[in-house]
Coordinates of C-alpha atoms in Angstrom, one line a residue:
S1 CA 12.0 -15.0 3.1
S2 CA 11.7 -18.7 3.9
L3 CA 14.1 -18.1 6.8
D4 CA 11.7 -15.5 8.2
A5 CA 8.8 -17.9 7.7
G6 CA 10.7 -20.6 9.6
L7 CA 11.5 -18.2 12.4
N8 CA 7.9 -17.0 12.7
H9 CA 6.7 -20.6 12.9
R10 CA 9.3 -21.5 15.5
L11 CA 8.6 -18.5 17.6
A12 CA 4.8 -19.2 17.5
Q13 CA 5.5 -22.8 18.6
D14 CA 7.7 -21.5 21.4
L15 CA 5.0 -19.2 22.5
L16 CA 2.5 -22.0 22.4
E17 CA 4.7 -24.3 24.5
G18 CA 5.5 -21.5 27.0
K19 CA 9.3 -21.7 26.3
A20 CA 11.4 -18.7 27.2
S21 CA 13.5 -17.5 24.3
P22 CA 15.5 -14.3 23.8
D23 CA 14.0 -14.0 20.3
L24 CA 10.5 -13.6 21.9
V25 CA 11.5 -10.2 23.4
F26 CA 11.4 -8.7 19.9
A27 CA 8.7 -11.0 18.5
S28 CA 6.1 -9.2 16.6
W29 CA 2.4 -9.3 17.3
Y30 CA 2.1 -11.7 14.3
N31 CA 3.9 -14.5 16.2
H32 CA 1.3 -14.1 19.0
L33 CA -1.5 -14.3 16.3
L34 CA 0.1 -17.5 14.9
A35 CA 0.4 -19.0 18.4
T36 CA -3.3 -18.3 19.1
L37 CA -4.2 -19.9 15.8
Y38 CA -2.1 -22.9 16.6
R39 CA -3.7 -23.1 20.0
F40 CA -7.2 -23.4 18.5
T41 CA -6.6 -25.4 15.4
G42 CA -3.4 -27.3 16.0
V43 CA -0.1 -26.7 14.2
H44 CA -1.3 -27.0 10.7
L45 CA 0.2 -24.8 8.0
E46 CA -2.9 -25.1 5.9
T47 CA -4.9 -23.2 8.5
V48 CA -2.4 -20.4 8.4
W49 CA -2.6 -20.3 4.6
I50 CA -6.4 -20.0 4.9
L51 CA -6.0 -17.1 7.4
H52 CA -3.7 -15.3 5.0
M53 CA -6.0 -15.9 2.1
V54 CA -8.9 -14.4 4.1
V55 CA -6.7 -11.5 5.1
S56 CA -5.8 -10.9 1.4
V57 CA -9.5 -10.9 0.4
G58 CA -10.1 -8.3 3.2
S59 CA -7.2 -6.2 1.9
C60 CA -8.8 -6.3 -1.6
F61 CA -12.1 -5.2 -0.1
L62 CA -10.4 -2.3 1.7
V63 CA -8.5 -1.2 -1.4
Y64 CA -11.9 -1.1 -3.2
R65 CA -13.5 0.9 -0.3
I66 CA -10.7 3.4 -0.1
A67 CA -10.6 4.0 -3.8
L68 CA -14.4 4.2 -3.9
T69 CA -14.4 6.8 -1.1
L70 CA -11.7 8.9 -2.7
F71 CA -12.5 8.5 -6.4
N72 CA -15.3 6.5 -8.1
A73 CA -16.3 2.9 -8.9
T74 CA -14.1 2.7 -12.1
V75 CA -11.0 3.7 -10.3
A76 CA -11.8 1.4 -7.4
T77 CA -12.2 -1.6 -9.8
I78 CA -8.9 -0.8 -11.5
A79 CA -7.2 -0.5 -8.1
V80 CA -8.4 -3.9 -7.0
W81 CA -7.3 -5.5 -10.2
L82 CA -3.8 -4.0 -9.8
F83 CA -3.6 -4.8 -6.1
G84 CA -4.7 -8.4 -6.8
S85 CA -2.3 -9.0 -9.6
Y86 CA 0.8 -8.1 -7.7
S87 CA 1.8 -11.2 -5.8
L88 CA 3.7 -9.5 -2.9
L89 CA 0.5 -7.8 -1.9
M90 CA -1.6 -10.9 -2.0
F91 CA -0.9 -14.3 -0.4
Y92 CA 0.4 -16.4 -3.4
E93 CA 3.8 -17.6 -2.3
G94 CA 2.7 -19.6 0.8
L95 CA 5.2 -18.1 3.1
V96 CA 4.2 -17.5 6.7
V97 CA 5.4 -13.9 7.1
P98 CA 3.6 -10.9 8.7
T99 CA 3.6 -8.8 5.5
T100 CA 0.1 -9.9 4.5
V101 CA -1.3 -9.0 8.0
G102 CA 0.7 -5.7 8.0
I103 CA -0.8 -4.7 4.6
L104 CA -4.3 -5.3 6.0
L105 CA -3.6 -3.3 9.1
S106 CA -2.1 -0.5 6.9
L107 CA -5.2 -0.4 4.8
L108 CA -7.5 -0.4 7.9
L109 CA -5.5 2.5 9.3
T110 CA -5.8 4.4 6.0
Y111 CA -9.5 3.7 5.8
R112 CA -10.0 4.9 9.4
L113 CA -8.0 8.0 8.8
I114 CA -10.0 8.9 5.7
R115 CA -13.2 8.3 7.8
L116 CA -11.7 10.6 10.6
E117 CA -11.3 13.3 8.0
Q118 CA -14.9 13.0 6.9
D119 CA -16.5 12.4 10.3
K120 CA -15.0 15.4 12.2
I121 CA -12.7 13.1 14.4
P122 CA -15.0 11.3 16.9
R123 CA -13.2 10.1 20.0
L124 CA -14.0 6.3 19.5
D125 CA -12.4 6.5 16.1
C126 CA -9.2 8.0 17.6
L127 CA -9.1 5.1 20.0
L128 CA -9.5 2.6 17.1
V129 CA -6.8 4.5 15.1
G130 CA -4.5 4.2 18.1
L131 CA -5.1 0.5 18.4
L132 CA -4.6 -0.1 14.7
L133 CA -1.4 2.0 14.7
G134 CA -0.1 0.0 17.7
F135 CA -0.8 -3.4 16.2
L136 CA 0.7 -2.2 12.9
C137 CA 3.9 -1.0 14.5
K138 CA 4.2 -4.2 16.5
T139 CA 3.6 -6.2 13.3
L140 CA 5.9 -4.3 10.9
N141 CA 8.7 -2.3 12.3
V142 CA 8.8 -0.1 9.2
A143 CA 5.5 1.4 10.3
I144 CA 7.0 3.0 13.5
P145 CA 7.5 6.5 11.8
L146 CA 3.7 6.5 11.3
A147 CA 3.3 6.6 15.1
M148 CA 5.0 10.0 15.0
L149 CA 3.2 11.4 12.0
V150 CA -0.4 10.4 12.7
P151 CA -0.8 12.3 16.0
G152 CA 0.5 15.4 14.3
W153 CA -2.1 15.0 11.5
I154 CA -4.8 14.6 14.1
W155 CA -3.6 17.7 15.9
I156 CA -3.9 19.7 12.8
K157 CA -7.3 18.4 11.8
A158 CA -9.0 18.5 15.2
R159 CA -11.2 21.5 16.0
G160 CA -10.6 23.3 19.4
F161 CA -7.9 22.7 21.9
R162 CA -9.9 20.5 24.2
H163 CA -10.9 18.2 21.4
K164 CA -7.3 18.0 20.2
V165 CA -6.1 17.0 23.6
A166 CA -8.9 14.4 24.1
S167 CA -8.2 13.0 20.6
L168 CA -4.5 12.7 21.1
S169 CA -4.9 11.1 24.5
L170 CA -7.1 8.5 23.1
L171 CA -4.7 7.9 20.2
S172 CA -1.8 7.5 22.7
L173 CA -3.6 4.6 24.4

């Protein structure tokens, strides 16, 4: 994992300096996020740690909101405690890897899909789901199968052929 952290740091610095590298072809969106952060704050690892801590707090909030939407406040509180106590889901180890950001994007995607189910699939939400799914797949490659499953789920849930086509076209953007 520290090898991954070093690679992410080096790729972000290469992006920041404008160096061409064969590794940048397959670089994740996370490296671009790090390079942008380095551009505005300088190459300080503490700033990245603060970003990851804020992302982890956002993930806790989303776990609470998802559990509250699906269950009740007691279950939501237990879910947040369990989520926060597992160090791989939170930013405890200090490694600069995209997993923390990927977890936040996964939770955002889950929350938006739950809202799509409740809100009768508005078009703007399909666009937001498509963007979240794209960022998630570009951040964590293990999420790529979701790009094949989510459009099928939306196709099943949408009402009327015209609405299905419009929703899927916005999702594909």
